[in-house]
Short mmCIF file of N, CA and C in Angstrom, two decimals:
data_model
loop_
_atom_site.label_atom_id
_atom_site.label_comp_id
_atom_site.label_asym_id
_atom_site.label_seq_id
_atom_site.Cartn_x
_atom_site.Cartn_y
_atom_site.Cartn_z
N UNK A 3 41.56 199.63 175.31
CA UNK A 3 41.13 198.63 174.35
C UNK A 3 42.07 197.43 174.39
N UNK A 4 41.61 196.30 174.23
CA UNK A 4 42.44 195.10 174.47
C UNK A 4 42.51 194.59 172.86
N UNK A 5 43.43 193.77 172.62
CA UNK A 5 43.66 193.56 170.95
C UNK A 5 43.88 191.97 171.44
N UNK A 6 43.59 190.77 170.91
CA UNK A 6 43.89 189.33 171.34
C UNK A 6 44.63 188.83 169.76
N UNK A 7 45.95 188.93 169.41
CA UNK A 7 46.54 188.14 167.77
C UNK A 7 46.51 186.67 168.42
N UNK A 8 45.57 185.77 167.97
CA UNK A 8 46.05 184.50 168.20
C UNK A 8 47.48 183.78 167.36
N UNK A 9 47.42 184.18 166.47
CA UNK A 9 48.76 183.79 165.80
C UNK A 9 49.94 184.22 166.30
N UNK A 10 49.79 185.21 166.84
CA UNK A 10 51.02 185.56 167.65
C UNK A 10 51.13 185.18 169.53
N UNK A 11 49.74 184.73 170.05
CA UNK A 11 49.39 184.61 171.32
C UNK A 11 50.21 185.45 172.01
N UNK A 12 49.03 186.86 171.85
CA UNK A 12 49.50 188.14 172.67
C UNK A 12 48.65 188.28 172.83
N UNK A 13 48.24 188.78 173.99
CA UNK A 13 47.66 190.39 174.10
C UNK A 13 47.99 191.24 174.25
N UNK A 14 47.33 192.40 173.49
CA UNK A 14 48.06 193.83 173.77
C UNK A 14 46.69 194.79 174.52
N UNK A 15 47.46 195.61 175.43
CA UNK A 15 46.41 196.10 176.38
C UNK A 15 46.75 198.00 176.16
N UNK A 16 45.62 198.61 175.52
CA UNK A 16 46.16 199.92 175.27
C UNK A 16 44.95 200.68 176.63
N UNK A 17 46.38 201.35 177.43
CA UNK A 17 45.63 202.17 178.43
C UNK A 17 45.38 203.33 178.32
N UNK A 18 44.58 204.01 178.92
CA UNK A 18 43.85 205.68 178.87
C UNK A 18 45.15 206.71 178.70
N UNK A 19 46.36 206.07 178.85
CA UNK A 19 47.93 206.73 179.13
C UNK A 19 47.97 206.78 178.00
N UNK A 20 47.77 205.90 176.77
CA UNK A 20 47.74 205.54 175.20
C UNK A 20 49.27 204.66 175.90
N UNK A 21 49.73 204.53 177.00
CA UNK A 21 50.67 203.34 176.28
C UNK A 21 49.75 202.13 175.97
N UNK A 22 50.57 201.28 175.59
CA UNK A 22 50.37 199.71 175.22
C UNK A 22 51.25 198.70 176.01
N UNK A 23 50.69 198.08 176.36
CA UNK A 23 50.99 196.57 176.90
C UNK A 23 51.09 195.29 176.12
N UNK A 24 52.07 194.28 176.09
CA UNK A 24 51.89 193.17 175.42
C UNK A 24 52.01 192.45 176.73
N UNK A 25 50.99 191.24 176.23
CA UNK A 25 51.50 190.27 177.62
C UNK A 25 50.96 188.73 176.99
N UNK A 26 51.64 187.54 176.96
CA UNK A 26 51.70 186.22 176.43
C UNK A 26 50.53 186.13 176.89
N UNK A 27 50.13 185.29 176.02
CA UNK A 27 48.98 184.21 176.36
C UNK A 27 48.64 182.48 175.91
N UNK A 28 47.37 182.32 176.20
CA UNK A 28 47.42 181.10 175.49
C UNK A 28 45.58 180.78 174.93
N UNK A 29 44.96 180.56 173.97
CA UNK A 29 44.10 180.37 173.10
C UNK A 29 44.13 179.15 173.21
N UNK A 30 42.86 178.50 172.48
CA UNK A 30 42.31 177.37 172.49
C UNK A 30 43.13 176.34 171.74
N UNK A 31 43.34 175.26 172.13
CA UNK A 31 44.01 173.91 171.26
C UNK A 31 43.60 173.53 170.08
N UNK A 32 42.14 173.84 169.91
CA UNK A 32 41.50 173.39 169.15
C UNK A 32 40.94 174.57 167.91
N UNK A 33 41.97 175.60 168.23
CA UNK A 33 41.97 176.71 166.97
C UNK A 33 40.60 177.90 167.39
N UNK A 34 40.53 178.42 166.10
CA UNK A 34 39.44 179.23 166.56
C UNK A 34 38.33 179.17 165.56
N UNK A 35 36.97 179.74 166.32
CA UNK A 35 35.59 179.30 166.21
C UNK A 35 34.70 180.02 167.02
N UNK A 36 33.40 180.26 166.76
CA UNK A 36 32.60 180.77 167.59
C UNK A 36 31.29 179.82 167.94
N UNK A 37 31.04 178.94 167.68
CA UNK A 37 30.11 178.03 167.90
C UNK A 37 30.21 177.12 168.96
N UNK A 38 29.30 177.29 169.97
CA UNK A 38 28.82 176.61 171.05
C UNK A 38 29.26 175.53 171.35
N UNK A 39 30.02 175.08 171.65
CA UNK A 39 30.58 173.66 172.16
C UNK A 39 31.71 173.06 171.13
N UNK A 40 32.46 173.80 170.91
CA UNK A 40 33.50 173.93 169.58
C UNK A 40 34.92 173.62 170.81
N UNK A 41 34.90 174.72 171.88
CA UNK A 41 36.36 174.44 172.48
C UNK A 41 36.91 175.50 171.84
N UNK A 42 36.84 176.42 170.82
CA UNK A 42 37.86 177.17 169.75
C UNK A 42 37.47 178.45 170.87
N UNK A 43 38.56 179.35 170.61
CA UNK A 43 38.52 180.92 170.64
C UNK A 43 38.04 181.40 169.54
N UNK A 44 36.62 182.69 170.04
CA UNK A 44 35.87 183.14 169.36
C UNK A 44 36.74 184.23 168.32
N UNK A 45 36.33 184.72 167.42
CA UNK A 45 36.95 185.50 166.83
C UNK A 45 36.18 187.21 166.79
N UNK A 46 36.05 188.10 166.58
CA UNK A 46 35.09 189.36 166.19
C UNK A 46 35.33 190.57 167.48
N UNK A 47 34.45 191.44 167.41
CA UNK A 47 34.23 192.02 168.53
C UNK A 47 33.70 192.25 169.44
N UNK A 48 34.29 191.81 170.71
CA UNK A 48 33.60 191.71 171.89
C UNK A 48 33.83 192.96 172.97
N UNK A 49 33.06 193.12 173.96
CA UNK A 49 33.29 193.67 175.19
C UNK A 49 33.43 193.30 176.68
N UNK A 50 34.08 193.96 177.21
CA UNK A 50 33.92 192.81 178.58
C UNK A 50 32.60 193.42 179.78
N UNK A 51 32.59 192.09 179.82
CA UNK A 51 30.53 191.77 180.37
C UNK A 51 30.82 192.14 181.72
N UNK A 52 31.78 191.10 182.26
CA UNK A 52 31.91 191.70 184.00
C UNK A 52 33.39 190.92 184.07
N UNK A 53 34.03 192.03 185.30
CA UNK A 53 35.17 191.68 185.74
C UNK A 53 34.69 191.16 187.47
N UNK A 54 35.72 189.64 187.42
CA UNK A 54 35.32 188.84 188.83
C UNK A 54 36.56 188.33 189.37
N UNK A 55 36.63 189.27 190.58
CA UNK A 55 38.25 188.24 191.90
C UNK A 55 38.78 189.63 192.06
N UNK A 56 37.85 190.98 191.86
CA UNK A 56 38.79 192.19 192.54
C UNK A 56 39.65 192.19 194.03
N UNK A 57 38.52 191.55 194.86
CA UNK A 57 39.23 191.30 195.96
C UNK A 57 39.93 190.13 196.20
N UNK A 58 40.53 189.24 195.17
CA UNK A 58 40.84 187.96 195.56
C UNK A 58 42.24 187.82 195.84
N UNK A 59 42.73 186.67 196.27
CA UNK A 59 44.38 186.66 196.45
C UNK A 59 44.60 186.45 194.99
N UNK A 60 46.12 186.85 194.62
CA UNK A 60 46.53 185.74 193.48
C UNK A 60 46.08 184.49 193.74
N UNK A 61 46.29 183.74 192.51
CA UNK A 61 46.36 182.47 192.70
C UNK A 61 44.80 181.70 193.53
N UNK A 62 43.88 182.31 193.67
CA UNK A 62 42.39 181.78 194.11
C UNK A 62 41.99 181.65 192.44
N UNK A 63 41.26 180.22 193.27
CA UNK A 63 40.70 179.76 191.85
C UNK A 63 38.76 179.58 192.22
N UNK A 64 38.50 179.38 191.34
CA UNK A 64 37.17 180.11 191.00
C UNK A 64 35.97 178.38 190.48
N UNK A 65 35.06 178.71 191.17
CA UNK A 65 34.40 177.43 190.25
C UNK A 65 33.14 178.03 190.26
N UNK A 66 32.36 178.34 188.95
CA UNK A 66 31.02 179.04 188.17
C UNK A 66 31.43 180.27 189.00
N UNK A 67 32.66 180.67 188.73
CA UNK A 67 32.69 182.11 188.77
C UNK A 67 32.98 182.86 190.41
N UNK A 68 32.79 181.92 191.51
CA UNK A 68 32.77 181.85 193.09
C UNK A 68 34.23 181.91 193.43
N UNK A 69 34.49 182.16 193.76
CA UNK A 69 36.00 182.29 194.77
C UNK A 69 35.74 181.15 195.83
N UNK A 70 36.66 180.21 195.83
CA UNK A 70 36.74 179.03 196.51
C UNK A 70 37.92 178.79 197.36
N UNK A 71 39.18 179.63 197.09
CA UNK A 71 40.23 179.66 197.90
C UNK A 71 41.27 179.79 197.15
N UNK A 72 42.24 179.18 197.44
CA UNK A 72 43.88 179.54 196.93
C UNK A 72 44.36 178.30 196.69
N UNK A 73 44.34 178.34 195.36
CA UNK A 73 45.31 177.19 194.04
C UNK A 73 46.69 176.42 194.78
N UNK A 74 46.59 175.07 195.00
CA UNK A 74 47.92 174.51 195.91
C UNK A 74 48.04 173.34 193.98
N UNK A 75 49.47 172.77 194.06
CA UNK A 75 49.93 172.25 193.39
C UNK A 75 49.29 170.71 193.24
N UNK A 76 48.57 170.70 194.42
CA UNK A 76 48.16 168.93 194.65
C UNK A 76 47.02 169.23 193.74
N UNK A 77 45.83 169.93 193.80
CA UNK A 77 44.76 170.15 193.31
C UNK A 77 44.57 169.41 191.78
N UNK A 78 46.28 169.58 191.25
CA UNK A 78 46.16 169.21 189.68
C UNK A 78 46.09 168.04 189.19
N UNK A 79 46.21 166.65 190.23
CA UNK A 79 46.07 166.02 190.52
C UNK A 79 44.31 165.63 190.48
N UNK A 80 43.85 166.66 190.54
CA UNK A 80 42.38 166.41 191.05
C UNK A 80 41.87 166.60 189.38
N UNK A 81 42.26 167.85 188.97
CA UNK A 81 41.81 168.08 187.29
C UNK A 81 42.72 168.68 186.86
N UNK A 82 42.79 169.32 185.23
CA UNK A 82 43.60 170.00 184.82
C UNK A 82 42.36 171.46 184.47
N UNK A 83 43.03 172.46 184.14
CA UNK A 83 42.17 174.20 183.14
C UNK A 83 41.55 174.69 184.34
N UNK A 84 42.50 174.79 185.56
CA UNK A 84 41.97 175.96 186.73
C UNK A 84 41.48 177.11 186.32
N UNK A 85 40.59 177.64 186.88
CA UNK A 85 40.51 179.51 186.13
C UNK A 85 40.99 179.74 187.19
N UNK A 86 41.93 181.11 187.42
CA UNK A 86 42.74 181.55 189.07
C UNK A 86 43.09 183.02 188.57
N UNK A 87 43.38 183.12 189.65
CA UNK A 87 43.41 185.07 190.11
C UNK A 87 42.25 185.98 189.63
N UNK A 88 41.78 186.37 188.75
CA UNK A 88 40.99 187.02 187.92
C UNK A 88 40.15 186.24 186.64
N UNK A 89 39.05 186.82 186.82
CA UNK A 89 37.97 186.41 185.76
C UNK A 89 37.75 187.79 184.50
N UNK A 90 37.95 187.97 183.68
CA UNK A 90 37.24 189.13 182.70
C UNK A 90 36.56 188.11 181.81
N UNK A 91 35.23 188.58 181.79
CA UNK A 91 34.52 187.87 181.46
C UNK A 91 34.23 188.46 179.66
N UNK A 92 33.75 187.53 179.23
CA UNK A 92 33.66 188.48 177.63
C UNK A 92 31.91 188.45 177.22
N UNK A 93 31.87 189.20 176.17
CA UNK A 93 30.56 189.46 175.26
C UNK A 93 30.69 189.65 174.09
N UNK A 94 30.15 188.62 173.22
CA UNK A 94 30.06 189.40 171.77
C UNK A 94 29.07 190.30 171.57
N UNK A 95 29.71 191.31 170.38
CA UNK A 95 28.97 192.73 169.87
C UNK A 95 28.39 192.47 168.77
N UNK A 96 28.59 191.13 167.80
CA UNK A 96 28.26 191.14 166.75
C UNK A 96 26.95 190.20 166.25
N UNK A 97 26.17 190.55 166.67
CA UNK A 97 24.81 189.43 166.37
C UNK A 97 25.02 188.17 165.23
N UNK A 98 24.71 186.91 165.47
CA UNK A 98 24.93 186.30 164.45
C UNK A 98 26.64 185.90 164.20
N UNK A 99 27.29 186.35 164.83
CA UNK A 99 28.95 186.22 165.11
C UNK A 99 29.24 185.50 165.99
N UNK A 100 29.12 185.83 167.14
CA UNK A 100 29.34 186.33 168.70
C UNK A 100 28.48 186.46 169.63
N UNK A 101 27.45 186.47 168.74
CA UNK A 101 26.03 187.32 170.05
C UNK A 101 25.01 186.25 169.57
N UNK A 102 24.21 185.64 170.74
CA UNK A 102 22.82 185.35 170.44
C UNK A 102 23.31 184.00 169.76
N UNK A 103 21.81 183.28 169.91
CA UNK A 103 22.25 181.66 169.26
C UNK A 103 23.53 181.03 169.78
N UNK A 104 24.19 179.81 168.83
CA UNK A 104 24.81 179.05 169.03
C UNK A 104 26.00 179.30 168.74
N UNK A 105 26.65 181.09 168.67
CA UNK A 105 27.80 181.73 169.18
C UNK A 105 27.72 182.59 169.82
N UNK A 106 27.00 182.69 171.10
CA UNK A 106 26.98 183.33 171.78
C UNK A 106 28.38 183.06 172.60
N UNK A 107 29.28 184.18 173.09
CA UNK A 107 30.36 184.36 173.77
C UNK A 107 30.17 184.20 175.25
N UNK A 108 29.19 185.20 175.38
CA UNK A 108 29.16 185.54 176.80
C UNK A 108 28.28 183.92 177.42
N UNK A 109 27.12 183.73 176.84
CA UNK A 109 27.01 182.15 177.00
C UNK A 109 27.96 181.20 177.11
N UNK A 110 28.93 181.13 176.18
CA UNK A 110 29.94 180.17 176.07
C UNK A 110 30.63 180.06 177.68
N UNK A 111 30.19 181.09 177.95
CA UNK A 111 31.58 181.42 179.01
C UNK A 111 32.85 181.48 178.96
N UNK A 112 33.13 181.92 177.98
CA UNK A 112 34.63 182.59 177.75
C UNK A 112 35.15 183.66 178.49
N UNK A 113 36.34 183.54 179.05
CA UNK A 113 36.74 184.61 179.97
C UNK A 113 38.33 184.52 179.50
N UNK A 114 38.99 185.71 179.89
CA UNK A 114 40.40 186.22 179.76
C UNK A 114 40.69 185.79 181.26
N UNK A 115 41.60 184.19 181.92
CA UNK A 115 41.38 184.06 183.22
C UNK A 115 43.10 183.70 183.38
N UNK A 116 43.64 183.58 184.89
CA UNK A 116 45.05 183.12 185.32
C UNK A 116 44.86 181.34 185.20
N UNK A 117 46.10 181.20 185.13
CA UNK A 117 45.83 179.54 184.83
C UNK A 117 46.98 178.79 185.45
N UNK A 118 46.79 177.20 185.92
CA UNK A 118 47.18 176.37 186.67
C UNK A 118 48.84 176.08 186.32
N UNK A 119 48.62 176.17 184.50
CA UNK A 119 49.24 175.47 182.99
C UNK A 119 50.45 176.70 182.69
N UNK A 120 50.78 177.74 183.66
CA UNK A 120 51.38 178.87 182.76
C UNK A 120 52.73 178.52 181.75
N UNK A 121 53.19 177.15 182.20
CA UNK A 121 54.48 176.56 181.20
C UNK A 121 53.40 176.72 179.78
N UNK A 122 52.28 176.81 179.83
CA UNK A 122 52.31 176.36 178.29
C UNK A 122 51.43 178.07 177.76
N UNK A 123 51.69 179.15 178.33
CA UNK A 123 51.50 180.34 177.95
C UNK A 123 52.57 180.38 176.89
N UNK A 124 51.82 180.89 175.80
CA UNK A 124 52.83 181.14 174.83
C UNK A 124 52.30 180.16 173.23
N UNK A 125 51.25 178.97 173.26
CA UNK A 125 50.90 178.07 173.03
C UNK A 125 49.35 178.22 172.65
N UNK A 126 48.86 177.44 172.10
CA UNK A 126 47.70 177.35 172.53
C UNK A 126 47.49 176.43 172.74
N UNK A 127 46.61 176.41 174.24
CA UNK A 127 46.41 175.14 175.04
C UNK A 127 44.71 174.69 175.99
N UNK A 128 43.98 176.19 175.84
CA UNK A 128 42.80 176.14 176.50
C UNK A 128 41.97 175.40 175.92
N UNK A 129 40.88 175.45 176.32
CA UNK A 129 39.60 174.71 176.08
C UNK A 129 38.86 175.97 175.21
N UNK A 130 38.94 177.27 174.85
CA UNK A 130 38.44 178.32 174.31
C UNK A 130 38.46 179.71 174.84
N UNK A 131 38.84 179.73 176.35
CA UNK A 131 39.36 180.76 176.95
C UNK A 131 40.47 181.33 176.58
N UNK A 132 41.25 182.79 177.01
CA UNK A 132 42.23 183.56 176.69
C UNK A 132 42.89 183.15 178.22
N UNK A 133 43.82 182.46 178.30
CA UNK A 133 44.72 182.18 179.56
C UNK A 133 45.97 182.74 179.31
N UNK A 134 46.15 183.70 180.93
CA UNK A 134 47.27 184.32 181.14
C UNK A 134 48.33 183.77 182.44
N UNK A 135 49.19 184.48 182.64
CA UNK A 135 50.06 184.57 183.65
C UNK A 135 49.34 184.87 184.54
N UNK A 136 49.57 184.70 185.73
CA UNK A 136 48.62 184.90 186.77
C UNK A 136 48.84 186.29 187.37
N UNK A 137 50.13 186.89 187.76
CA UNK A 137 50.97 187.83 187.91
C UNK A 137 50.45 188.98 186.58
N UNK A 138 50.10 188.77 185.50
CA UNK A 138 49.54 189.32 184.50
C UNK A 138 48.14 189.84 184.30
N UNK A 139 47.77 188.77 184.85
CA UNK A 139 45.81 189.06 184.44
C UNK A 139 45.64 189.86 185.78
N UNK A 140 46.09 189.60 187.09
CA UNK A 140 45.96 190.81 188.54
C UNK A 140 46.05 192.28 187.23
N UNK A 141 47.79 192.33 187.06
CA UNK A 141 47.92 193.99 186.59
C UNK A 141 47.05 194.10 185.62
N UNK A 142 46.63 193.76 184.40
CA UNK A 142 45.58 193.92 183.49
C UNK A 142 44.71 194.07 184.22
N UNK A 143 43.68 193.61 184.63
CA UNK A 143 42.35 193.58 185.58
C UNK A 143 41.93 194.86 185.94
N UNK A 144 43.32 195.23 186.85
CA UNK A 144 43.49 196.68 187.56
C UNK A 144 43.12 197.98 186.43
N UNK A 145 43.32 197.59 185.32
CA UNK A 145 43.51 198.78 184.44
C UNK A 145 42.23 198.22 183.74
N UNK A 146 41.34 197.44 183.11
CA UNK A 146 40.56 197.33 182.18
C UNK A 146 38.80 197.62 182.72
N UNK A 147 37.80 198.21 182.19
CA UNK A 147 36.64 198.69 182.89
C UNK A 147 35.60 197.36 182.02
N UNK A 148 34.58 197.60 182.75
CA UNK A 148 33.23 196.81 182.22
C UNK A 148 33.02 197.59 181.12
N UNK A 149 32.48 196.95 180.03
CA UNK A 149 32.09 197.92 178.74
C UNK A 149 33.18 198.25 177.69
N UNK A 150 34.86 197.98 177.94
CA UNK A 150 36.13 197.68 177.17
C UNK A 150 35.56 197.42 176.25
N UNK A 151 36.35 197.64 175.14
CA UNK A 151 36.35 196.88 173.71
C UNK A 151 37.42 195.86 173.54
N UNK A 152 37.12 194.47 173.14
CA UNK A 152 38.12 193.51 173.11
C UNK A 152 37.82 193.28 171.48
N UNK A 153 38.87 192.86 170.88
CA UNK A 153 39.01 192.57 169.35
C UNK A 153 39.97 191.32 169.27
N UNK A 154 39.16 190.36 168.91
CA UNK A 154 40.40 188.61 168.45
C UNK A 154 39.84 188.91 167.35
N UNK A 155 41.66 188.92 166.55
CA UNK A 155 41.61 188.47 165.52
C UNK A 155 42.59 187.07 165.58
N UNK A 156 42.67 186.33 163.99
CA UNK A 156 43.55 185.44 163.75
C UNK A 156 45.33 185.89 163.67
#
């Protein structure tokens, strides 16, 4: 089960071992929200929809979800909010929350992804995604299944 405290920008990752994992993150700039074109991190309970970049290098970055190659420093130059190494993709469980209509999660395209920005892990700095360490979201990945339970709270 994955736990997301935005106030604390953690995640904690509890494995089938029952240990627990904490690992930094970073949440949306613009606070949290579940409505469609908000930018916020959703809040409620979700699951994860599909995991994407099992076979990828670190550091490959992703565009609509495709593996396109391997993240160089010039690129940032080009834009800023890479998604890289791993995609976990999310779903809300809660109709009217999270699910369906104009908070839909898994619509939104929200994903738990590696990022370009990791100086500002620790922060919140995304556009509404859960951004990790890149080195982080690989080992998480490895351990988390399709169908997880994910829980953001504030």
């Amino acid at each position: 089960m994955i736990k997301v405290i935005i106030s604390k920008q953690i995640l904690y990752h509890r494995r089938k071992t029952g240990v627990t994992y904490a690992y930094p993150i970073s949440t949306a700039s613009k606070g949290v929200g579940n409505q469609e074109g908000s930018y916020q991190t959703p809040l409620g309970k979700h699951k994860i929809y599909a995991k994407i970049g099992d076979d990828c290098a670190p550091y490959t970055f992703f565009i609509s979800r495709e593996p396109k190659g391997v993240f160089t420093q010039k690129m940032k130059l080009e834009r800023a909010d890479w998604i890289l190494s791993r995609i976990i993709w999310l779903e809300g469980v809660q109709t009217g929350v999270n699910k369906r209509g104009k908070v839909d999660t898994r619509k939104r395209y929200i994903y738990i992804h590696g990022t370009d920005e990791e100086d500002k892990i620790g922060a919140p700095a995304s556009h509404g995604c859960i951004r990790m360490n890149n080195d982080d979201i690989v080992e998480l990945f490895s351990h988390v299944t399709n169908n997880e339970n994910v829980t953001i709270v504030e």
